[in-house]
């Protein structure tokens, strides 16, 4: 229920950052989650690194490789979520994983464990809506929101996909893979308006967003903007400083400033309650 509440709460940044858990290491990810929580983002996407991230561009592919190097995996990401909750993080946490690690772990067990450690939602980009019905039932049983993705090509499937959406709907702004884009097709706005009209829950838009002007534009048509690659690239450029006790604070502050520049805290969610 944290997700529904966060969209309706006062003074939240309508941002949903995506970070790859374990990049550059477990402790730094925990610090980043704490920072994003302090900055009152609407939710945090915690990415489970995977060896074959087919929907990811080079920035997140590299981040996944670094995280796998650190031994990060699905069980460790669950531990990380639990550690964040134990540090008092209250921002909704959305587990982001490709389907294979979930299949290996066992979806029923995963939903139970996710609920225990304080995961509020899940995004599985390579699980088509039609194949996700059983998993969606398991998630609902544990009150974990299985967040569907829709793309501009989803067209007539949009109605069916959003009909039983929980948490929020993830609208992919452009086809192709994740990664910073300089601009977006005008048609994206109409696509977002269509999804928003059909959706019983708030909608977020992601893929390519890296600037304040992108966020401002998209918040005219959606309830939150997802930012992944731009944030991960910043962390990658500061990898050495982030893992050096003497320089970590400064590097974290630069990332905090970037989050603040991307979006102000809004008094009330733009989402119709
Ligand atoms: O990285 P970008 O362009 O800011 O897009 C968000 C994206 O990183 C995150 O939501 C995500 C990471 N991997 C994905 C795969 C599919 C859909 C979404 C994602």
mmCIF file of C-alpha atoms and ligand atoms in Angstrom:
data_model
loop_
_atom_site.group_PDB
_atom_site.id
_atom_site.type_symbol
_atom_site.label_atom_id
_atom_site.label_comp_id
_atom_site.label_asym_id
_atom_site.label_seq_id
_atom_site.Cartn_x
_atom_site.Cartn_y
_atom_site.Cartn_z
ATOM 1 C CA UNK A 1 0.000 0.000 0.000
ATOM 2 C CA UNK A 2 3.034 2.254 0.326
ATOM 3 C CA UNK A 3 2.950 2.955 -3.424
ATOM 4 C CA UNK A 4 -0.666 4.139 -3.514
ATOM 5 C CA UNK A 5 -0.031 6.360 -0.485
ATOM 6 C CA UNK A 6 3.178 7.846 -1.921
ATOM 7 C CA UNK A 7 1.395 9.055 -5.062
ATOM 8 C CA UNK A 8 -1.161 10.844 -2.923
ATOM 9 C CA UNK A 9 1.160 12.207 -0.254
ATOM 10 C CA UNK A 10 2.127 15.813 0.152
ATOM 11 C CA UNK A 11 5.552 17.109 -0.894
ATOM 12 C CA UNK A 12 7.068 14.324 -2.886
ATOM 13 C CA UNK A 13 9.352 14.579 -5.904
ATOM 14 C CA UNK A 14 7.430 12.906 -8.732
ATOM 15 C CA UNK A 15 10.547 10.894 -9.596
ATOM 16 C CA UNK A 16 11.120 7.146 -9.573
ATOM 17 C CA UNK A 17 14.898 6.580 -9.721
ATOM 18 C CA UNK A 18 16.189 3.231 -10.982
ATOM 19 C CA UNK A 19 19.502 2.042 -9.508
ATOM 20 C CA UNK A 20 21.294 -1.247 -10.115
ATOM 21 C CA UNK A 21 21.661 -2.949 -6.729
ATOM 22 C CA UNK A 22 25.320 -3.688 -5.960
ATOM 23 C CA UNK A 23 26.748 -1.038 -8.288
ATOM 24 C CA UNK A 24 29.416 -0.145 -7.249
ATOM 25 C CA UNK A 25 28.773 -2.253 -4.119
ATOM 26 C CA UNK A 26 26.164 -3.298 -1.547
ATOM 27 C CA UNK A 27 26.973 -0.556 0.990
ATOM 28 C CA UNK A 28 26.950 2.246 -1.589
ATOM 29 C CA UNK A 29 23.575 1.102 -2.901
ATOM 30 C CA UNK A 30 22.276 1.226 0.661
ATOM 31 C CA UNK A 31 23.617 4.795 0.993
ATOM 32 C CA UNK A 32 21.992 5.768 -2.327
ATOM 33 C CA UNK A 33 18.630 4.324 -1.244
ATOM 34 C CA UNK A 34 18.922 6.311 1.997
ATOM 35 C CA UNK A 35 19.706 9.500 0.053
ATOM 36 C CA UNK A 36 16.753 9.015 -2.310
ATOM 37 C CA UNK A 37 14.513 8.342 0.683
ATOM 38 C CA UNK A 38 15.663 11.636 2.287
ATOM 39 C CA UNK A 39 14.893 13.397 -1.015
ATOM 40 C CA UNK A 40 11.328 12.060 -0.867
ATOM 41 C CA UNK A 41 11.137 10.500 -4.331
ATOM 42 C CA UNK A 42 7.838 8.720 -5.049
ATOM 43 C CA UNK A 43 9.397 5.232 -5.251
ATOM 44 C CA UNK A 44 12.793 3.603 -5.830
ATOM 45 C CA UNK A 45 13.347 0.904 -8.466
ATOM 46 C CA UNK A 46 15.977 -1.571 -7.206
ATOM 47 C CA UNK A 47 17.446 -3.391 -10.189
ATOM 48 C CA UNK A 48 18.544 -7.026 -9.837
ATOM 49 C CA UNK A 49 21.617 -7.332 -12.083
ATOM 50 C CA UNK A 50 21.294 -9.943 -14.820
ATOM 51 C CA UNK A 51 23.736 -11.456 -17.297
ATOM 52 C CA UNK A 52 21.505 -10.882 -20.315
ATOM 53 C CA UNK A 53 19.702 -7.533 -19.785
ATOM 54 C CA UNK A 54 18.128 -7.526 -23.250
ATOM 55 C CA UNK A 55 16.105 -4.340 -22.743
ATOM 56 C CA UNK A 56 19.046 -2.369 -21.420
ATOM 57 C CA UNK A 57 21.383 0.022 -23.137
ATOM 58 C CA UNK A 58 25.152 0.123 -22.527
ATOM 59 C CA UNK A 59 25.030 2.167 -19.293
ATOM 60 C CA UNK A 60 22.838 -0.309 -17.439
ATOM 61 C CA UNK A 61 24.507 -3.312 -19.070
ATOM 62 C CA UNK A 62 27.827 -2.080 -17.631
ATOM 63 C CA UNK A 63 26.228 -1.429 -14.239
ATOM 64 C CA UNK A 64 24.797 -4.965 -14.206
ATOM 65 C CA UNK A 65 28.232 -6.423 -15.020
ATOM 66 C CA UNK A 66 29.843 -4.443 -12.168
ATOM 67 C CA UNK A 67 27.119 -5.535 -9.735
ATOM 68 C CA UNK A 68 27.428 -9.202 -10.775
ATOM 69 C CA UNK A 69 31.195 -8.838 -10.193
ATOM 70 C CA UNK A 70 30.309 -7.822 -6.640
ATOM 71 C CA UNK A 71 28.297 -11.026 -6.224
ATOM 72 C CA UNK A 72 24.958 -9.229 -6.287
ATOM 73 C CA UNK A 73 21.966 -11.460 -6.957
ATOM 74 C CA UNK A 74 18.261 -11.679 -6.164
ATOM 75 C CA UNK A 75 18.657 -13.013 -2.594
ATOM 76 C CA UNK A 76 21.191 -10.247 -1.840
ATOM 77 C CA UNK A 77 18.858 -7.578 -3.243
ATOM 78 C CA UNK A 78 16.179 -8.798 -0.844
ATOM 79 C CA UNK A 79 18.709 -8.497 2.003
ATOM 80 C CA UNK A 80 19.501 -4.984 0.793
ATOM 81 C CA UNK A 81 15.812 -4.010 0.877
ATOM 82 C CA UNK A 82 15.552 -5.408 4.415
ATOM 83 C CA UNK A 83 18.672 -3.459 5.484
ATOM 84 C CA UNK A 84 17.178 -0.270 4.022
ATOM 85 C CA UNK A 85 13.941 -0.785 5.960
ATOM 86 C CA UNK A 86 15.979 -1.458 9.128
ATOM 87 C CA UNK A 87 17.672 1.921 8.576
ATOM 88 C CA UNK A 88 14.244 3.569 8.534
ATOM 89 C CA UNK A 89 13.705 3.969 4.770
ATOM 90 C CA UNK A 90 9.962 4.458 4.165
ATOM 91 C CA UNK A 91 9.938 5.211 0.422
ATOM 92 C CA UNK A 92 8.208 2.483 -1.624
ATOM 93 C CA UNK A 93 10.739 -0.043 -2.970
ATOM 94 C CA UNK A 94 10.049 -1.660 -6.342
ATOM 95 C CA UNK A 95 12.078 -4.777 -7.157
ATOM 96 C CA UNK A 96 13.098 -4.731 -10.798
ATOM 97 C CA UNK A 97 14.157 -8.065 -12.257
ATOM 98 C CA UNK A 98 14.169 -9.985 -15.509
ATOM 99 C CA UNK A 99 12.075 -13.127 -15.339
ATOM 100 C CA UNK A 100 14.882 -15.728 -15.270
ATOM 101 C CA UNK A 101 16.240 -14.932 -11.766
ATOM 102 C CA UNK A 102 12.619 -15.012 -10.496
ATOM 103 C CA UNK A 103 11.974 -18.379 -12.140
ATOM 104 C CA UNK A 104 15.153 -19.767 -10.526
ATOM 105 C CA UNK A 105 14.215 -18.392 -7.117
ATOM 106 C CA UNK A 106 10.597 -19.544 -7.305
ATOM 107 C CA UNK A 107 7.906 -16.885 -7.777
ATOM 108 C CA UNK A 108 5.641 -17.980 -4.897
ATOM 109 C CA UNK A 109 8.557 -18.010 -2.397
ATOM 110 C CA UNK A 110 9.799 -14.720 -3.811
ATOM 111 C CA UNK A 111 6.493 -12.917 -3.262
ATOM 112 C CA UNK A 112 6.360 -14.085 0.356
ATOM 113 C CA UNK A 113 9.981 -13.070 0.984
ATOM 114 C CA UNK A 114 9.507 -9.751 -0.831
ATOM 115 C CA UNK A 115 6.565 -8.854 1.405
ATOM 116 C CA UNK A 116 8.583 -9.821 4.498
ATOM 117 C CA UNK A 117 11.538 -7.568 3.629
ATOM 118 C CA UNK A 118 9.375 -4.571 2.728
ATOM 119 C CA UNK A 119 9.299 -4.706 -1.078
ATOM 120 C CA UNK A 120 6.125 -2.945 -2.262
ATOM 121 C CA UNK A 121 6.134 -3.620 -5.981
ATOM 122 C CA UNK A 122 7.775 -5.589 -8.755
ATOM 123 C CA UNK A 123 8.574 -4.892 -12.421
ATOM 124 C CA UNK A 124 9.451 -7.796 -14.741
ATOM 125 C CA UNK A 125 10.079 -6.300 -18.190
ATOM 126 C CA UNK A 126 10.374 -9.575 -20.117
ATOM 127 C CA UNK A 127 7.220 -11.196 -18.725
ATOM 128 C CA UNK A 128 4.395 -10.480 -21.170
ATOM 129 C CA UNK A 129 1.166 -9.486 -19.459
ATOM 130 C CA UNK A 130 -0.619 -12.577 -20.768
ATOM 131 C CA UNK A 131 1.969 -14.920 -19.167
ATOM 132 C CA UNK A 132 1.981 -12.999 -15.908
ATOM 133 C CA UNK A 133 -1.506 -13.885 -14.652
ATOM 134 C CA UNK A 134 -0.421 -16.611 -12.178
ATOM 135 C CA UNK A 135 2.480 -14.498 -10.910
ATOM 136 C CA UNK A 136 0.156 -11.509 -10.595
ATOM 137 C CA UNK A 137 -2.136 -13.613 -8.377
ATOM 138 C CA UNK A 138 0.801 -14.671 -6.184
ATOM 139 C CA UNK A 139 1.909 -11.048 -5.882
ATOM 140 C CA UNK A 140 -1.570 -9.837 -4.989
ATOM 141 C CA UNK A 141 -1.802 -12.526 -2.282
ATOM 142 C CA UNK A 142 1.248 -10.962 -0.603
ATOM 143 C CA UNK A 143 0.052 -7.407 -1.357
ATOM 144 C CA UNK A 144 3.052 -6.833 -3.634
ATOM 145 C CA UNK A 145 2.050 -4.648 -6.601
ATOM 146 C CA UNK A 146 3.008 -6.263 -9.915
ATOM 147 C CA UNK A 147 3.566 -3.189 -12.084
ATOM 148 C CA UNK A 148 2.754 -3.646 -15.779
ATOM 149 C CA UNK A 149 4.652 -2.034 -18.620
ATOM 150 C CA UNK A 150 2.958 -0.530 -21.638
ATOM 151 C CA UNK A 151 4.664 0.804 -24.760
ATOM 152 C CA UNK A 152 3.413 3.029 -27.591
ATOM 153 C CA UNK A 153 3.006 -0.184 -29.613
ATOM 154 C CA UNK A 154 0.721 -1.725 -26.963
ATOM 155 C CA UNK A 155 -2.263 0.101 -28.506
ATOM 156 C CA UNK A 156 -5.394 -2.076 -28.165
ATOM 157 C CA UNK A 157 -3.721 -4.160 -25.400
ATOM 158 C CA UNK A 158 -3.459 -1.059 -23.176
ATOM 159 C CA UNK A 159 -7.001 -1.421 -21.852
ATOM 160 C CA UNK A 160 -6.478 -5.082 -20.925
ATOM 161 C CA UNK A 161 -3.026 -4.534 -19.399
ATOM 162 C CA UNK A 162 -4.024 -1.593 -17.198
ATOM 163 C CA UNK A 163 -7.434 -3.023 -16.211
ATOM 164 C CA UNK A 164 -6.069 -4.872 -13.155
ATOM 165 C CA UNK A 165 -2.903 -2.776 -12.672
ATOM 166 C CA UNK A 166 -1.665 -2.349 -9.117
ATOM 167 C CA UNK A 167 0.663 0.350 -7.791
ATOM 168 C CA UNK A 168 1.279 2.223 -11.022
ATOM 169 C CA UNK A 169 1.570 1.595 -14.743
ATOM 170 C CA UNK A 170 5.044 1.930 -16.283
ATOM 171 C CA UNK A 171 4.793 3.658 -19.657
ATOM 172 C CA UNK A 172 7.860 3.174 -21.843
ATOM 173 C CA UNK A 173 8.441 6.467 -23.654
ATOM 174 C CA UNK A 174 10.203 5.053 -26.676
ATOM 175 C CA UNK A 175 10.927 1.745 -28.291
ATOM 176 C CA UNK A 176 14.417 0.254 -28.093
ATOM 177 C CA UNK A 177 16.511 -0.020 -24.956
ATOM 178 C CA UNK A 178 17.021 2.092 -21.858
ATOM 179 C CA UNK A 179 19.429 4.993 -22.155
ATOM 180 C CA UNK A 180 19.526 8.789 -22.150
ATOM 181 C CA UNK A 181 17.729 10.456 -25.064
ATOM 182 C CA UNK A 182 18.073 14.083 -26.148
ATOM 183 C CA UNK A 183 14.452 14.405 -27.172
ATOM 184 C CA UNK A 184 11.143 12.576 -27.419
ATOM 185 C CA UNK A 185 8.550 12.118 -30.124
ATOM 186 C CA UNK A 186 5.525 14.418 -29.736
ATOM 187 C CA UNK A 187 3.321 11.313 -29.956
ATOM 188 C CA UNK A 188 4.496 10.195 -26.494
ATOM 189 C CA UNK A 189 2.262 12.803 -24.842
ATOM 190 C CA UNK A 190 -0.861 11.450 -26.544
ATOM 191 C CA UNK A 191 0.189 7.890 -25.657
ATOM 192 C CA UNK A 192 0.506 8.915 -21.984
ATOM 193 C CA UNK A 193 -2.882 10.658 -22.047
ATOM 194 C CA UNK A 194 -4.451 7.471 -23.455
ATOM 195 C CA UNK A 195 -2.909 5.276 -20.764
ATOM 196 C CA UNK A 196 -3.803 7.739 -18.018
ATOM 197 C CA UNK A 197 -7.412 7.796 -19.197
ATOM 198 C CA UNK A 198 -7.599 3.993 -19.092
ATOM 199 C CA UNK A 199 -5.607 3.382 -15.904
ATOM 200 C CA UNK A 200 -7.187 2.941 -12.461
ATOM 201 C CA UNK A 201 -3.789 3.723 -10.864
ATOM 202 C CA UNK A 202 -1.155 6.455 -11.396
ATOM 203 C CA UNK A 203 1.152 6.194 -14.389
ATOM 204 C CA UNK A 204 4.923 6.692 -14.603
ATOM 205 C CA UNK A 205 6.957 7.254 -17.747
ATOM 206 C CA UNK A 206 10.517 6.064 -18.315
ATOM 207 C CA UNK A 207 13.244 5.539 -20.932
ATOM 208 C CA UNK A 208 15.629 8.299 -21.791
ATOM 209 C CA UNK A 209 14.696 10.909 -19.189
ATOM 210 C CA UNK A 210 17.722 12.828 -17.911
ATOM 211 C CA UNK A 211 16.875 16.542 -17.747
ATOM 212 C CA UNK A 212 14.557 18.857 -15.823
ATOM 213 C CA UNK A 213 12.871 19.875 -19.066
ATOM 214 C CA UNK A 214 12.043 16.208 -19.794
ATOM 215 C CA UNK A 215 10.558 15.761 -16.324
ATOM 216 C CA UNK A 216 8.538 18.995 -16.494
ATOM 217 C CA UNK A 217 7.116 18.032 -19.867
ATOM 218 C CA UNK A 218 6.196 14.482 -18.856
ATOM 219 C CA UNK A 219 4.641 15.503 -15.549
ATOM 220 C CA UNK A 220 2.001 17.264 -17.647
ATOM 221 C CA UNK A 221 0.840 13.805 -18.785
ATOM 222 C CA UNK A 222 2.044 11.356 -16.116
ATOM 223 C CA UNK A 223 2.280 11.137 -12.341
ATOM 224 C CA UNK A 224 5.989 10.379 -12.071
ATOM 225 C CA UNK A 225 9.117 10.193 -14.227
ATOM 226 C CA UNK A 226 11.497 7.235 -14.049
ATOM 227 C CA UNK A 227 15.203 8.086 -14.298
ATOM 228 C CA UNK A 228 17.744 5.265 -14.529
ATOM 229 C CA UNK A 229 20.660 5.568 -16.933
ATOM 230 C CA UNK A 230 21.357 9.247 -16.232
ATOM 231 C CA UNK A 231 21.613 8.529 -12.509
ATOM 232 C CA UNK A 232 23.631 5.344 -13.002
ATOM 233 C CA UNK A 233 26.024 7.178 -15.319
ATOM 234 C CA UNK A 234 26.606 9.777 -12.563
ATOM 235 C CA UNK A 235 27.339 7.015 -10.057
ATOM 236 C CA UNK A 236 29.621 5.268 -12.560
ATOM 237 C CA UNK A 237 31.624 8.488 -13.091
ATOM 238 C CA UNK A 238 32.002 8.750 -9.287
ATOM 239 C CA UNK A 239 32.633 5.036 -8.676
ATOM 240 C CA UNK A 240 36.077 5.520 -7.048
ATOM 241 C CA UNK A 241 34.906 8.418 -4.861
ATOM 242 C CA UNK A 242 31.756 6.531 -3.814
ATOM 243 C CA UNK A 243 33.844 3.607 -2.584
ATOM 244 C CA UNK A 244 36.382 5.825 -0.781
ATOM 245 C CA UNK A 245 35.323 6.716 2.799
ATOM 246 C CA UNK A 246 37.062 10.122 2.543
ATOM 247 C CA UNK A 247 35.365 11.139 -0.719
ATOM 248 C CA UNK A 248 32.024 9.312 -0.530
ATOM 249 C CA UNK A 249 30.043 12.159 1.092
ATOM 250 C CA UNK A 250 31.009 14.651 -1.636
ATOM 251 C CA UNK A 251 30.054 12.206 -4.393
ATOM 252 C CA UNK A 252 26.718 11.462 -2.714
ATOM 253 C CA UNK A 253 26.055 15.213 -2.406
ATOM 254 C CA UNK A 254 26.587 15.679 -6.164
ATOM 255 C CA UNK A 255 24.043 12.918 -6.828
ATOM 256 C CA UNK A 256 21.645 14.522 -4.343
ATOM 257 C CA UNK A 257 21.939 17.851 -6.201
ATOM 258 C CA UNK A 258 21.177 16.112 -9.495
ATOM 259 C CA UNK A 259 17.983 14.588 -8.012
ATOM 260 C CA UNK A 260 16.952 18.030 -6.658
ATOM 261 C CA UNK A 261 17.556 19.686 -10.045
ATOM 262 C CA UNK A 262 15.448 17.049 -11.801
ATOM 263 C CA UNK A 263 12.261 17.689 -9.833
ATOM 264 C CA UNK A 264 11.005 19.863 -6.988
ATOM 265 C CA UNK A 265 8.830 18.456 -4.239
ATOM 266 C CA UNK A 266 5.216 18.883 -5.302
ATOM 267 C CA UNK A 267 2.659 19.838 -2.673
ATOM 268 C CA UNK A 268 0.070 17.379 -3.939
ATOM 269 C CA UNK A 269 0.390 14.581 -6.461
ATOM 270 C CA UNK A 270 -0.902 15.542 -9.884
ATOM 271 C CA UNK A 271 -2.674 12.206 -9.837
ATOM 272 C CA UNK A 272 -6.445 12.250 -9.479
ATOM 273 C CA UNK A 273 -7.002 10.625 -6.046
HETATM 274 O O1 LIG B 1 17.585 4.116 -18.050
HETATM 275 P P1 LIG B 1 16.472 5.039 -18.491
HETATM 276 O O2 LIG B 1 16.582 5.380 -19.984
HETATM 277 O O3 LIG B 1 16.354 6.261 -17.607
HETATM 278 O O4 LIG B 1 15.101 4.221 -18.338
HETATM 279 C C1 LIG B 1 14.630 3.778 -17.018
HETATM 280 C C2 LIG B 1 15.129 2.375 -16.866
HETATM 281 O O5 LIG B 1 16.503 2.447 -16.565
HETATM 282 C C3 LIG B 1 14.534 1.440 -15.798
HETATM 283 O O6 LIG B 1 13.198 1.690 -15.517
HETATM 284 C C4 LIG B 1 14.804 0.090 -16.405
HETATM 285 C C5 LIG B 1 16.027 -0.534 -16.318
HETATM 286 N N1 LIG B 1 16.033 -1.629 -17.124
HETATM 287 C C6 LIG B 1 14.823 -1.726 -17.766
HETATM 288 C C7 LIG B 1 14.347 -2.652 -18.713
HETATM 289 C C8 LIG B 1 13.043 -2.475 -19.228
HETATM 290 C C9 LIG B 1 12.227 -1.410 -18.781
HETATM 291 C C10 LIG B 1 12.708 -0.458 -17.815
HETATM 292 C C11 LIG B 1 14.009 -0.635 -17.348
#
